[in-house]
C-alpha positions as a LaTeX table, in Angstrom:
\begin{tabular}{lrrr}
\hline
Residue & $x$ (\AA) & $y$ (\AA) & $z$ (\AA) \\
\hline
Met1 & 32.85 & $-2.32$ & 6.81 \\
Pro2 & 31.55 & $-3.70$ & 10.47 \\
Gly3 & 28.36 & $-5.37$ & 10.91 \\
His4 & 26.67 & $-7.92$ & 8.61 \\
Ile5 & 27.73 & $-6.16$ & 5.14 \\
Lys6 & 31.19 & $-6.96$ & 4.39 \\
Lys7 & 33.12 & $-4.22$ & 2.40 \\
Thr8 & 34.87 & $-5.65$ & $-0.50$ \\
Ser9 & 37.79 & $-4.12$ & $-2.30$ \\
Gly10 & 35.65 & $-3.22$ & $-5.47$ \\
Pro11 & 32.92 & $-0.47$ & $-5.63$ \\
Asp12 & 30.48 & 0.50 & $-2.82$ \\
Pro13 & 27.50 & $-1.81$ & $-2.59$ \\
Asp14 & 24.26 & $-0.64$ & $-3.97$ \\
Pro15 & 22.20 & 0.91 & $-1.17$ \\
Ser16 & 18.66 & 0.75 & $-2.95$ \\
Pro17 & 17.68 & $-2.29$ & $-0.73$ \\
Trp18 & 17.90 & $-0.43$ & 2.39 \\
Leu19 & 16.59 & 2.84 & 0.95 \\
Cys20 & 13.66 & 2.11 & $-1.42$ \\
Val21 & 10.53 & 0.16 & $-0.86$ \\
Ser22 & 10.95 & $-2.79$ & $-3.34$ \\
His23 & 8.35 & $-3.80$ & $-6.07$ \\
Glu24 & 7.78 & $-7.09$ & $-4.61$ \\
Leu25 & 7.17 & $-5.63$ & $-1.06$ \\
Lys26 & 4.58 & $-3.03$ & $-2.53$ \\
Glu27 & 2.81 & $-5.97$ & $-4.16$ \\
Lys28 & 2.93 & $-8.19$ & $-1.09$ \\
Asn29 & 1.49 & $-5.18$ & 0.90 \\
Lys30 & $-1.39$ & $-4.67$ & $-1.53$ \\
Ala31 & $-2.32$ & $-8.29$ & $-1.31$ \\
Lys32 & $-3.02$ & $-7.99$ & 2.27 \\
Pro33 & $-6.70$ & $-8.49$ & 3.41 \\
Tyr34 & $-8.41$ & $-5.26$ & 4.01 \\
Asp35 & $-11.95$ & $-3.97$ & 4.51 \\
Pro36 & $-12.05$ & $-0.18$ & 4.31 \\
Lys37 & $-15.38$ & $-0.02$ & 6.65 \\
Lys38 & $-14.28$ & $-2.78$ & 9.03 \\
Ser39 & $-10.52$ & $-2.96$ & 9.63 \\
Val40 & $-9.35$ & $-1.27$ & 12.72 \\
Trp41 & $-6.66$ & $-1.15$ & 15.36 \\
Val42 & $-7.43$ & $-1.83$ & 18.92 \\
Pro43 & $-5.24$ & $-1.71$ & 22.02 \\
Asn44 & $-3.13$ & $-4.82$ & 23.11 \\
Lys45 & $-2.98$ & $-4.71$ & 26.95 \\
Ala46 & $-0.29$ & $-7.47$ & 26.80 \\
Asp47 & 2.50 & $-5.68$ & 25.26 \\
Gly48 & 1.04 & $-2.10$ & 24.92 \\
Gly49 & 0.97 & $-2.11$ & 21.23 \\
Tyr50 & $-1.96$ & $-2.60$ & 18.68 \\
Leu51 & $-3.66$ & $-5.46$ & 17.12 \\
Glu52 & $-5.55$ & $-5.48$ & 13.86 \\
Gly53 & $-9.17$ & $-6.70$ & 13.72 \\
Leu54 & $-12.41$ & $-6.45$ & 12.06 \\
Met55 & $-15.15$ & $-4.51$ & 13.50 \\
Glu56 & $-18.25$ & $-6.49$ & 13.94 \\
Ser57 & $-20.82$ & $-4.08$ & 15.39 \\
Lys58 & $-21.21$ & $-0.71$ & 16.95 \\
Asp59 & $-23.82$ & 0.00 & 20.12 \\
Gly60 & $-23.35$ & 3.67 & 21.16 \\
Asn61 & $-19.78$ & 4.30 & 22.23 \\
Lys62 & $-19.11$ & 0.52 & 22.48 \\
Val63 & $-17.52$ & $-1.29$ & 19.42 \\
Ser64 & $-17.11$ & $-4.95$ & 19.17 \\
Val65 & $-14.17$ & $-6.20$ & 17.14 \\
Lys66 & $-13.08$ & $-9.55$ & 16.08 \\
Val67 & $-9.35$ & $-10.08$ & 16.98 \\
Asn68 & $-7.42$ & $-13.36$ & 16.45 \\
Gly69 & $-10.76$ & $-15.31$ & 16.10 \\
Glu70 & $-12.47$ & $-13.96$ & 19.24 \\
Val71 & $-14.87$ & $-10.85$ & 19.57 \\
Lys72 & $-13.80$ & $-8.25$ & 22.19 \\
Val73 & $-15.75$ & $-5.07$ & 23.12 \\
Phe74 & $-13.77$ & $-1.57$ & 23.18 \\
Lys75 & $-14.79$ & 2.01 & 23.67 \\
Glu76 & $-15.16$ & 3.64 & 20.66 \\
Asp77 & $-12.27$ & 6.36 & 21.26 \\
Gln78 & $-9.87$ & 3.07 & 21.55 \\
Val79 & $-10.47$ & 2.05 & 18.18 \\
Cys80 & $-8.66$ & 3.54 & 15.07 \\
Gln81 & $-9.09$ & 2.73 & 11.40 \\
Val82 & $-6.31$ & 1.00 & 9.49 \\
Asn83 & $-4.78$ & 2.51 & 6.21 \\
Pro84 & $-5.30$ & 0.86 & 3.10 \\
Pro85 & $-2.44$ & $-1.58$ & 2.42 \\
Lys86 & $-0.99$ & 0.54 & $-0.34$ \\
Phe87 & 0.12 & 2.93 & 2.57 \\
Asp88 & 2.41 & 0.21 & 4.33 \\
Cys89 & 5.90 & 1.15 & 4.25 \\
Ser90 & 5.19 & 4.63 & 3.33 \\
Asp91 & 8.08 & 7.13 & 2.77 \\
Asp92 & 6.17 & 10.02 & 4.58 \\
Met93 & 3.60 & 9.40 & 7.08 \\
Ala94 & 2.11 & 12.83 & 6.85 \\
Gly95 & 0.49 & 11.16 & 3.49 \\
Leu96 & $-1.40$ & 8.44 & 5.49 \\
Thr97 & $-4.98$ & 8.52 & 5.12 \\
Phe98 & $-5.30$ & 7.84 & 9.06 \\
Leu99 & $-3.03$ & 9.35 & 11.67 \\
Gly100 & $-3.72$ & 7.50 & 14.69 \\
Asp101 & $-0.96$ & 6.28 & 17.02 \\
Ala102 & $-1.45$ & 2.67 & 15.84 \\
Cys103 & $-0.98$ & 3.76 & 12.18 \\
Val104 & 2.17 & 5.58 & 12.70 \\
Leu105 & 3.36 & 2.79 & 14.87 \\
Trp106 & 2.71 & 0.20 & 12.15 \\
Asn107 & 4.35 & 2.02 & 9.32 \\
Ser108 & 7.32 & 2.45 & 11.54 \\
Val109 & 7.49 & $-1.09$ & 12.26 \\
Val110 & 6.87 & $-2.44$ & 8.77 \\
Arg111 & 9.59 & $-0.11$ & 7.58 \\
Tyr112 & 12.05 & $-1.27$ & 10.23 \\
Val113 & 11.18 & $-5.00$ & 9.79 \\
Asn114 & 12.04 & $-4.30$ & 6.12 \\
Gln115 & 15.38 & $-2.68$ & 6.97 \\
Leu116 & 14.14 & 0.87 & 5.84 \\
Ile117 & 15.36 & 2.64 & 8.93 \\
Tyr118 & 14.62 & 6.37 & 7.75 \\
Thr119 & 10.94 & 7.69 & 7.22 \\
Tyr120 & 9.80 & 11.22 & 6.88 \\
Ser121 & 6.92 & 12.50 & 9.09 \\
Gly122 & 6.14 & 15.81 & 7.46 \\
Leu123 & 9.08 & 18.02 & 7.96 \\
Phe124 & 10.92 & 15.46 & 10.25 \\
Cys125 & 13.00 & 12.60 & 9.37 \\
Ile126 & 12.61 & 9.51 & 11.78 \\
Ala127 & 15.56 & 7.34 & 12.20 \\
Ile128 & 15.15 & 3.81 & 14.01 \\
Asn129 & 18.57 & 2.65 & 15.17 \\
Pro130 & 18.93 & $-1.04$ & 13.61 \\
Tyr131 & 22.00 & $-1.61$ & 15.75 \\
Lys132 & 23.99 & $-2.95$ & 12.88 \\
Arg133 & 25.55 & $-1.08$ & 9.87 \\
Phe134 & 23.83 & $-0.92$ & 6.62 \\
Pro135 & 25.72 & 0.34 & 3.32 \\
Ile136 & 23.80 & 3.61 & 3.34 \\
Tyr137 & 26.56 & 6.13 & 4.20 \\
Thr138 & 28.92 & 5.31 & 1.53 \\
Leu139 & 30.17 & 8.03 & $-1.34$ \\
Arg140 & 27.73 & 6.10 & $-3.70$ \\
Thr141 & 24.71 & 7.01 & $-1.53$ \\
Met142 & 25.87 & 10.50 & $-0.93$ \\
Glu143 & 25.80 & 10.92 & $-4.59$ \\
Ile144 & 22.29 & 10.04 & $-5.01$ \\
Tyr145 & 21.37 & 13.11 & $-2.81$ \\
Val146 & 23.63 & 15.76 & $-4.12$ \\
Gly147 & 21.76 & 18.55 & $-5.77$ \\
Lys148 & 18.38 & 17.01 & $-5.08$ \\
Arg149 & 15.18 & 17.94 & $-3.35$ \\
Arg150 & 14.04 & 15.98 & $-0.37$ \\
Asn151 & 11.07 & 14.53 & $-2.40$ \\
Glu152 & 13.29 & 13.38 & $-5.19$ \\
Cys153 & 14.94 & 10.87 & $-3.24$ \\
Pro154 & 14.37 & 8.12 & $-0.44$ \\
Pro155 & 13.99 & 9.27 & 3.12 \\
His156 & 17.74 & 9.56 & 4.61 \\
Ile157 & 19.71 & 11.85 & 7.02 \\
Phe158 & 21.73 & 12.96 & 3.85 \\
Ala159 & 18.50 & 14.36 & 2.26 \\
Ile160 & 17.96 & 16.63 & 5.31 \\
Ala161 & 21.63 & 17.50 & 5.25 \\
Glu162 & 21.17 & 18.33 & 1.53 \\
Gly163 & 18.07 & 20.46 & 2.12 \\
Ala164 & 20.09 & 22.69 & 4.96 \\
Tyr165 & 22.91 & 23.08 & 2.67 \\
Gln166 & 20.88 & 24.18 & $-0.27$ \\
Gly167 & 18.85 & 26.50 & 1.98 \\
Met168 & 22.17 & 28.27 & 3.17 \\
Met169 & 23.55 & 28.47 & $-0.31$ \\
Asn170 & 20.27 & 29.71 & $-1.84$ \\
Ser171 & 19.37 & 32.31 & 1.13 \\
Gly172 & 22.81 & 33.07 & 2.52 \\
Ile173 & 21.33 & 32.45 & 5.96 \\
Asn174 & 22.81 & 29.99 & 8.53 \\
Gln175 & 20.71 & 26.91 & 8.72 \\
Ser176 & 20.48 & 24.12 & 11.51 \\
Ile177 & 19.71 & 20.56 & 11.99 \\
Leu178 & 18.04 & 19.35 & 15.23 \\
Ile179 & 18.91 & 15.78 & 15.92 \\
Thr180 & 17.12 & 14.48 & 19.18 \\
Gly181 & 16.37 & 11.00 & 20.81 \\
Glu182 & 16.71 & 8.94 & 23.71 \\
Ser183 & 19.97 & 7.38 & 25.05 \\
Gly184 & 21.36 & 4.99 & 22.26 \\
Ala185 & 19.02 & 6.24 & 19.56 \\
Gly186 & 21.84 & 7.19 & 17.20 \\
Lys187 & 22.18 & 10.83 & 17.66 \\
Thr188 & 25.97 & 11.00 & 17.60 \\
Glu189 & 26.21 & 8.54 & 14.59 \\
Asn190 & 23.71 & 10.72 & 12.49 \\
Thr191 & 25.56 & 13.80 & 13.43 \\
Lys192 & 28.81 & 12.27 & 12.29 \\
Lys193 & 26.91 & 11.28 & 8.82 \\
Val194 & 25.88 & 14.69 & 8.41 \\
Ile195 & 29.21 & 16.19 & 9.05 \\
Ser196 & 30.96 & 13.67 & 6.52 \\
Tyr197 & 28.10 & 14.70 & 3.91 \\
Phe198 & 29.06 & 18.13 & 4.24 \\
\hline
\end{tabular}
């Protein structure tokens, strides 16, 4: 197998570390400092992303936020609440308490950093190209998804393929899967995986 995971002559490797959030990671996320009334996201002009801070005070439509030890003032509409730490690495972003841009970006980043490249967002499955191969497209992985509903297994393109297949078999009506993204996002690779799953 190309990439950093070498295929041996034995059985397929366990795909769980690349599909499921580990118990250790859940505990680590829960231990993160969090104040439900003061923890907020603010824009980071340096990189176009967001920084987490603590709201100090609010004066009309101006909010003072302590970010990295210094207090900065932002417009109220630039500030977004932070989700409780138990939602970090959430499988489905539709279940987040707060759905601002910063919250969605943070969940995607945390999952990507922990090598969890698939995430649901309601009906959609978001894939972030890791630019390396993980052992999550093996026969052993396929067996996890056969005959299962989408909510019974971790996010994966195979779950989407299984849903389309079950829809076709149950209704007798053709189904489709739309795979979109920018150049290099992995559209062709994911299409190949869907076809191999069928």
